Every structure is written in C-alpha cells, then in structure tokens.
Coordinates of C-alpha atoms in Angstrom, one line a residue:
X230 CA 31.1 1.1 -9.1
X231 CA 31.4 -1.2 -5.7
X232 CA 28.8 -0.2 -3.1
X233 CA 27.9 -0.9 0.7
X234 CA 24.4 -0.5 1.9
X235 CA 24.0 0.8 5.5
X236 CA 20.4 0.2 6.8
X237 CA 18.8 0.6 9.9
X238 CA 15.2 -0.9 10.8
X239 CA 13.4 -1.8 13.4
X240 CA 10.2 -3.0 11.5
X241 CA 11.1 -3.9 8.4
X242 CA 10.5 -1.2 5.8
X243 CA 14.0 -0.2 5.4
X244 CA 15.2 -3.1 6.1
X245 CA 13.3 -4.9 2.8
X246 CA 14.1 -1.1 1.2
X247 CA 18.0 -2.1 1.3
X248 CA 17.4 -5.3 0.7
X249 CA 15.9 -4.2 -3.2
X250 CA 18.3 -1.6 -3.2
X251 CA 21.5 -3.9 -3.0
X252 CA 20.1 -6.2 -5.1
X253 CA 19.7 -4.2 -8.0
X254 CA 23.3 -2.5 -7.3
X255 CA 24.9 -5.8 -6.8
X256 CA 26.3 -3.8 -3.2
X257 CA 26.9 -5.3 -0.3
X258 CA 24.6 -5.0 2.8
X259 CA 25.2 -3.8 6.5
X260 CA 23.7 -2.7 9.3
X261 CA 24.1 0.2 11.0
X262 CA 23.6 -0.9 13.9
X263 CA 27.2 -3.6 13.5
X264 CA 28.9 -0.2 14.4
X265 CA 26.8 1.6 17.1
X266 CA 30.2 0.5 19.5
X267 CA 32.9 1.8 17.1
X268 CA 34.3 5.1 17.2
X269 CA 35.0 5.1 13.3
X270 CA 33.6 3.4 10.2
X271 CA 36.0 2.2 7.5
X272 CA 34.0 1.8 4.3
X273 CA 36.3 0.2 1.4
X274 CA 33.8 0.6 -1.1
X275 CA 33.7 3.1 -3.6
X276 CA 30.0 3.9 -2.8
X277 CA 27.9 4.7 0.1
X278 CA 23.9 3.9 0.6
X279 CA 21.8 4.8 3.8
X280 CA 18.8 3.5 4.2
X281 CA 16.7 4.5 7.1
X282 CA 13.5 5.9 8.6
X283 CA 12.3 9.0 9.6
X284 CA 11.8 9.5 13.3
X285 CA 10.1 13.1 14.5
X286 CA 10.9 14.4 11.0
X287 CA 14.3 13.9 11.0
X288 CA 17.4 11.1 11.1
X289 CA 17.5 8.6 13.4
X290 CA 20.0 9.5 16.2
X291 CA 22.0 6.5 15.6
X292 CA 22.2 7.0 11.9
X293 CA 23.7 10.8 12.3
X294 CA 26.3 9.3 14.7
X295 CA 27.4 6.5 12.1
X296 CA 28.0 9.4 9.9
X297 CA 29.8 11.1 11.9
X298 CA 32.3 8.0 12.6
X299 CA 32.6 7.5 8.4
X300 CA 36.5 7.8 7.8
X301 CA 37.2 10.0 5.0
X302 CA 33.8 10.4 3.0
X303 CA 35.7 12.9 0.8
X304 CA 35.6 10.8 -2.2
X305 CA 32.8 8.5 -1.6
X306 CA 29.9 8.5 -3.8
X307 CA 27.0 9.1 -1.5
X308 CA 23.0 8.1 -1.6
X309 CA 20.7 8.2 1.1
X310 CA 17.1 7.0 0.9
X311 CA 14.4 7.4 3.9
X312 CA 11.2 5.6 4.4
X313 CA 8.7 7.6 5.8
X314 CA 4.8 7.1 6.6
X315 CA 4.0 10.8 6.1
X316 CA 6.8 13.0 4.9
X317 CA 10.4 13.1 4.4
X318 CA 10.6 16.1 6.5
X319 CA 14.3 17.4 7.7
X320 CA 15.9 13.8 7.4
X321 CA 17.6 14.3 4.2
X322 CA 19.0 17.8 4.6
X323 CA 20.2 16.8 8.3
X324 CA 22.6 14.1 6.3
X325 CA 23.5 16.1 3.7
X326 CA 24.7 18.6 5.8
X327 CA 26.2 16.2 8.5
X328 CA 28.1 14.5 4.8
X329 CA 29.6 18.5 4.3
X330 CA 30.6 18.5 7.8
X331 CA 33.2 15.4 7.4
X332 CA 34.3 16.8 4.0
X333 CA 32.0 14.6 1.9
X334 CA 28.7 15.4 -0.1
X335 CA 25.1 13.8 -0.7
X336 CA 25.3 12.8 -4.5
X337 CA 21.5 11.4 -4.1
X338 CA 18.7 10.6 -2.1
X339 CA 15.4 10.0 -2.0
X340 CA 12.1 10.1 0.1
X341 CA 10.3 6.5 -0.2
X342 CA 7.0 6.4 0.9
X343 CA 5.8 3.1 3.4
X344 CA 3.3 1.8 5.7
X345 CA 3.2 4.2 8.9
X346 CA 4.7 1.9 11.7
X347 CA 3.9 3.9 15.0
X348 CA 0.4 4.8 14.2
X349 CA -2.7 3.6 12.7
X350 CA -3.4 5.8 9.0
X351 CA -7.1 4.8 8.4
X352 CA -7.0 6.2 5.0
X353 CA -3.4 4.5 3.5
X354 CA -3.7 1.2 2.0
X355 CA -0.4 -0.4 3.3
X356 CA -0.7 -3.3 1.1
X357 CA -0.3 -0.9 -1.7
X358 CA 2.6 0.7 -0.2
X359 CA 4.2 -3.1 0.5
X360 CA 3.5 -3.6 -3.6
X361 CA 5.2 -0.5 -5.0
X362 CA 8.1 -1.3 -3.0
X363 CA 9.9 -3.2 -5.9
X364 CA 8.8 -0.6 -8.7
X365 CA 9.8 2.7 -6.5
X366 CA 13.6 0.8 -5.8
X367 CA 13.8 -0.4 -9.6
X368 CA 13.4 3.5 -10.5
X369 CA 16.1 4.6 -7.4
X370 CA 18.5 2.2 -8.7
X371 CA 18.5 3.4 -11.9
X372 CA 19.2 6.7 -11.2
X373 CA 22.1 5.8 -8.7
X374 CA 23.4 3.7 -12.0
X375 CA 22.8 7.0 -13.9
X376 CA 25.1 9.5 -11.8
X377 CA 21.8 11.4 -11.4
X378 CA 22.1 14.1 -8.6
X379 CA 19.8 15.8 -5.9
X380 CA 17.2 15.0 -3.4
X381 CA 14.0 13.8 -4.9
X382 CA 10.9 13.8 -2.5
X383 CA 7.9 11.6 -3.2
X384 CA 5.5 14.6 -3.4
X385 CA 7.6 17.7 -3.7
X386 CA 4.8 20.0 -2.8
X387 CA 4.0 18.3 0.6
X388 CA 7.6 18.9 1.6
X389 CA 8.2 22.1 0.5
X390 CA 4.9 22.7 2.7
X391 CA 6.5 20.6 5.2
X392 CA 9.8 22.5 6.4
X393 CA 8.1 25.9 8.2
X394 CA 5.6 23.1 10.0
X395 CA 8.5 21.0 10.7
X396 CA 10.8 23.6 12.0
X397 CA 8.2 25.6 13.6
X398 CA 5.5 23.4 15.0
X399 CA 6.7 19.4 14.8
X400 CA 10.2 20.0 16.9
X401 CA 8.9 22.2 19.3
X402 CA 6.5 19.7 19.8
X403 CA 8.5 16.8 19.8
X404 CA 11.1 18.6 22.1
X405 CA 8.4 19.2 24.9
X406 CA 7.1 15.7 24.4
X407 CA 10.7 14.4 25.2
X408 CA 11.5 16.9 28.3
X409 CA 7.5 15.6 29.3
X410 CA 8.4 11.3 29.2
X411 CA 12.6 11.4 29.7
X412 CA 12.5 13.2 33.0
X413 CA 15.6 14.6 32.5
X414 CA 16.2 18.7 32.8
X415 CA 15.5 21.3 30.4
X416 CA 18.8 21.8 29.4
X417 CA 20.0 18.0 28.7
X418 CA 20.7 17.6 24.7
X419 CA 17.5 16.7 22.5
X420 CA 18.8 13.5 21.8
X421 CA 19.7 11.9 25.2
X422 CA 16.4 12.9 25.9
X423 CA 14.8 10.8 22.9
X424 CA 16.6 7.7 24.8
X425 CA 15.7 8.4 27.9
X426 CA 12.2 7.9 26.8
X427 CA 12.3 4.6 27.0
X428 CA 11.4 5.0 31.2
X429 CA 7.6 5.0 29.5
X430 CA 8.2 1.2 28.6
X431 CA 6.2 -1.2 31.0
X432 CA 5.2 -4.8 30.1
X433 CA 1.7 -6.5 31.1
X434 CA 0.9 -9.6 32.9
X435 CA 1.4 -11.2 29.6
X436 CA 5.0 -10.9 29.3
X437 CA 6.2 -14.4 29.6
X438 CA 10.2 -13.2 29.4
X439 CA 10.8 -14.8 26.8
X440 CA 13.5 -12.1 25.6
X441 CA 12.2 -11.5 21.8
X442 CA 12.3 -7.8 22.9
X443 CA 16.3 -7.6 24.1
X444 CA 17.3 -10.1 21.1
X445 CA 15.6 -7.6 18.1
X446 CA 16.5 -4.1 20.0
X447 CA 19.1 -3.4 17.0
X448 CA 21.3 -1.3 19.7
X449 CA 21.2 -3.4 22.9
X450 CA 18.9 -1.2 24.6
X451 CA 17.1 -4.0 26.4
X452 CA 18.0 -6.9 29.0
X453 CA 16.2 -9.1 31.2
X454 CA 16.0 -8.8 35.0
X455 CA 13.9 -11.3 37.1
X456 CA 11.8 -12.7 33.7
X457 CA 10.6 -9.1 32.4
X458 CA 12.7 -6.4 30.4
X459 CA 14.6 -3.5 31.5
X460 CA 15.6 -1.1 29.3
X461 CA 18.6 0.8 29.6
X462 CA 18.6 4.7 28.6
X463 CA 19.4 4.2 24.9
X464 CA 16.8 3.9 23.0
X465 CA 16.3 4.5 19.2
X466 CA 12.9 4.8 18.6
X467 CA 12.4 1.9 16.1
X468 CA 9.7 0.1 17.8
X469 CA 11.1 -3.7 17.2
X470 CA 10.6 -4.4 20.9
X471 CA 6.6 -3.4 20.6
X472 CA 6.3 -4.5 17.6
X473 CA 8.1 -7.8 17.2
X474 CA 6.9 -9.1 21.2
X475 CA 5.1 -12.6 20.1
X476 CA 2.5 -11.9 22.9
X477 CA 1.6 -8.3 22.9
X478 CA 2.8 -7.4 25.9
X479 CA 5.1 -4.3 25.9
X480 CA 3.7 -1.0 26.5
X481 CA 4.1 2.9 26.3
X482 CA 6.5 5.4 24.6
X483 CA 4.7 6.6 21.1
X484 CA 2.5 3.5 20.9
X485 CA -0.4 3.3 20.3
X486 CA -2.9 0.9 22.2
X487 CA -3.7 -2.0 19.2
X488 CA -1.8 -0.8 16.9
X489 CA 1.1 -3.3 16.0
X490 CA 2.6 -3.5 12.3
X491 CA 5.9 -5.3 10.9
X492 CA 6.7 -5.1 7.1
X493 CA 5.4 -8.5 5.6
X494 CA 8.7 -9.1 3.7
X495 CA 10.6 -9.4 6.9
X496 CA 10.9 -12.5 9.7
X497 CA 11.6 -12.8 13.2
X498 CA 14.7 -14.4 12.1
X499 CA 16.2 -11.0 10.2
X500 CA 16.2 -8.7 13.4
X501 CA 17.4 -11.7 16.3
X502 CA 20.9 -11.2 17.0
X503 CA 21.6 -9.5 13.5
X504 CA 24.5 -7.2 14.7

C-alpha cells in the first residue's frame, strides 16, 4: 500500500519519528506545516501517517486543522503516532474523533515515548529514549504492514490513569494558564488563546538578529523588526524558536530558564525554510 507521512516538529522528535517511520514503509514524507495556508489537503496516497507531539495533553492546534482540510478521508487507511515526554493523554482520541467527523476512521496509532522538550525530567535518561527510537518504529511499522488495528499506549495503565487527571485537572489548568499569558477575554476560543501566548516571548541583550528564530518557526509565526523578533499571534507551541536560537537568547512562554533540548538526529538545516 502507497503511504504519505504528515509530521510536524519543532525539535526534532517527530520529526526523526517520521523520518524511521517512512523509511521502513517506503512512504513518502511531508510536513504539515507545507499546508498550514491551504484550505484543503489532497492526499493521493492510499495511506495516511501523522506524526506529531503532544502539546497540554492533547493535538497540536495545527495538526487538528490539517485534518480537518484532508479531502475525502473516507477510504484512506489512517495511522497516527504521537511523541510525548510524559503521556499520550487526549491526543489520539481528539484525532480519531476529528477522522469520524470528515467521514474517515483511525485504523492505528500509537503513543511513542521521547525526551521531554519543554522541561527538564531529572530522572529520564534521554539518551535512552534517542536509542530506542529505531526499535519502538521497527515494531510500529510492522504492525501498520500487518493491518493491525487500535490505539496502543506505551504504558496502558498510566493512561487509563491519565484521562480523569487530564480532563479534570491538566485543561482546566492549561485553560487558566492561557486566559493568564494571552490577554485576551474569557470567552475567546481555547486555541486562539494558545497563540496569543506568544506576547510572553522577549529576547535578551544577546539576540544578535540573526533571524534563526523566524526561519525554523514551521508556521511563520515570527519576523524581524529593527534586528530583534516579533512574533505575530500564531503560535504553535513547538518551541524551535527557543530552542534552535544559536545564542540563547529568546525568552518566556513555557520555558524554562536553562533548559534547552533538540533531538540529536536533527540539524539546523532540517527546520530552515522546510515548508
């Protein structure tokens, strides 16, 4: 069966993910972000891989509007795989349902564990995580090749565990944190407050312009004004501009003073200008 792999990454861990993934399919490999401008998707392939983090225990914003623009998922063959630091949490339901919505279904899908990218873990060993990369896609790919069926979590218990916190304390949460740093009223929709966030960006004496930050933001988010970024209400969440700055200097939103990681299987080179 022909396949296309849709990723998106802002630090490299589903980027390198759908890079094992495709491989071992023989698919074809996209970004996501190639389409954040089109109002529908046309995939010609027979099947369908997303591959893409978890942000606040859920889908990325940008990948539930790319699957709301896929034209006639009826009879596409559907797998989904997240990366997550912690827990899979609502992210693979949230596209299985948003699949049933256009008609289509989630054959597959997976959680995939991976180094935490927005906060320090003292206890994982991210080099181990970086190592079992190739052995947990070898076994995902084998399944896709298999017509196997369902959503298989890393640890089943956690997330079972994890759905009453999730729904009950992590989105509340999350949802107060984004009324706190967007600014915007009570009332606005979740997810324009998530890019509104952004306002809690600031760059330090540092900062030499350079423009590392606007060339890796995988949705345009960022230009430069007078030698320094400005970012522009649309944020995603994925970190590249904190993370991938060659001189530190970008502060603010979820960061975490010191704490700076990028998958080591990825290069400056993969995230410039790649839509």
């Amino acid at each position: 069966m022909e396949m296309t792999v849709y990723y998106f990454s802002g630090t490299g861990n589903s980027l390198c993910a759908a890079r094992e993934l495709a491989e071992r399919l023989n698919a074809g490999l996209v970004p996501i972000a190639a389409f954040r401008e089109e109002k529908t998707v046309e995939c010609d392939t027979e099947g369908i891989g997303l591959v893409f983090p978890v942000y606040y225990g859920d889908a990325p914003v940008i990948v539930r509007e790319f699957i709301g623009k896929l034209r006639s998922p009826v009879n596409k063959t559907v797998f989904a795989v997240c990366t997550h630091g912690g827990a899979a949490g609502d992210s693979l339901r949230t596209v299985r349902d948003l699949l049933k919505k256009r008609g289509g279904s989630l054959s597959l899908a997976f959680g995939l564990p991976m180094p935490q990218n927005s906060f320090y873990k003292w206890y994982e060993s991210k080099r181990r995580r970086v190592a079992m990369l190739g052995k947990r896609c070898e076994r995902i790919a084998r399944k896709i090749g298999k017509g196997a069926a369902g959503i298989h979590y890393h640890d089943v218990l956690l997330e079972w565990l994890m759905i009453p916190v999730t729904k009950y304390l992590i989105k509340p949460a999350c949802r107060l944190l984004f009324l706190e740093k967007s600014g915007l009223p009570k009332d606005a929709p979740v997810e324009q407050m998530m890019r509104h966030m952004d306002r809690n960006f600031a760059v330090l004496d540092a900062c030499n312009g350079c423009g590392t930050c606007a060339g890796v933001c995988p949705v345009g988010n960022i230009g430069i004004a007078d030698g320094r970024p400005v970012w522009r209400r649309r944020c995603e969440h994925c970190l590249a501009c904190y993370n991938w700055c060659p001189r530190q200097a970008i502060t603010g939103g979820i960061t975490k003073k010191g704490y700076f990681y990028r998958h080591p299987g990825v290069t400056l080179r993969d995230f410039l200008h790649r839509t």
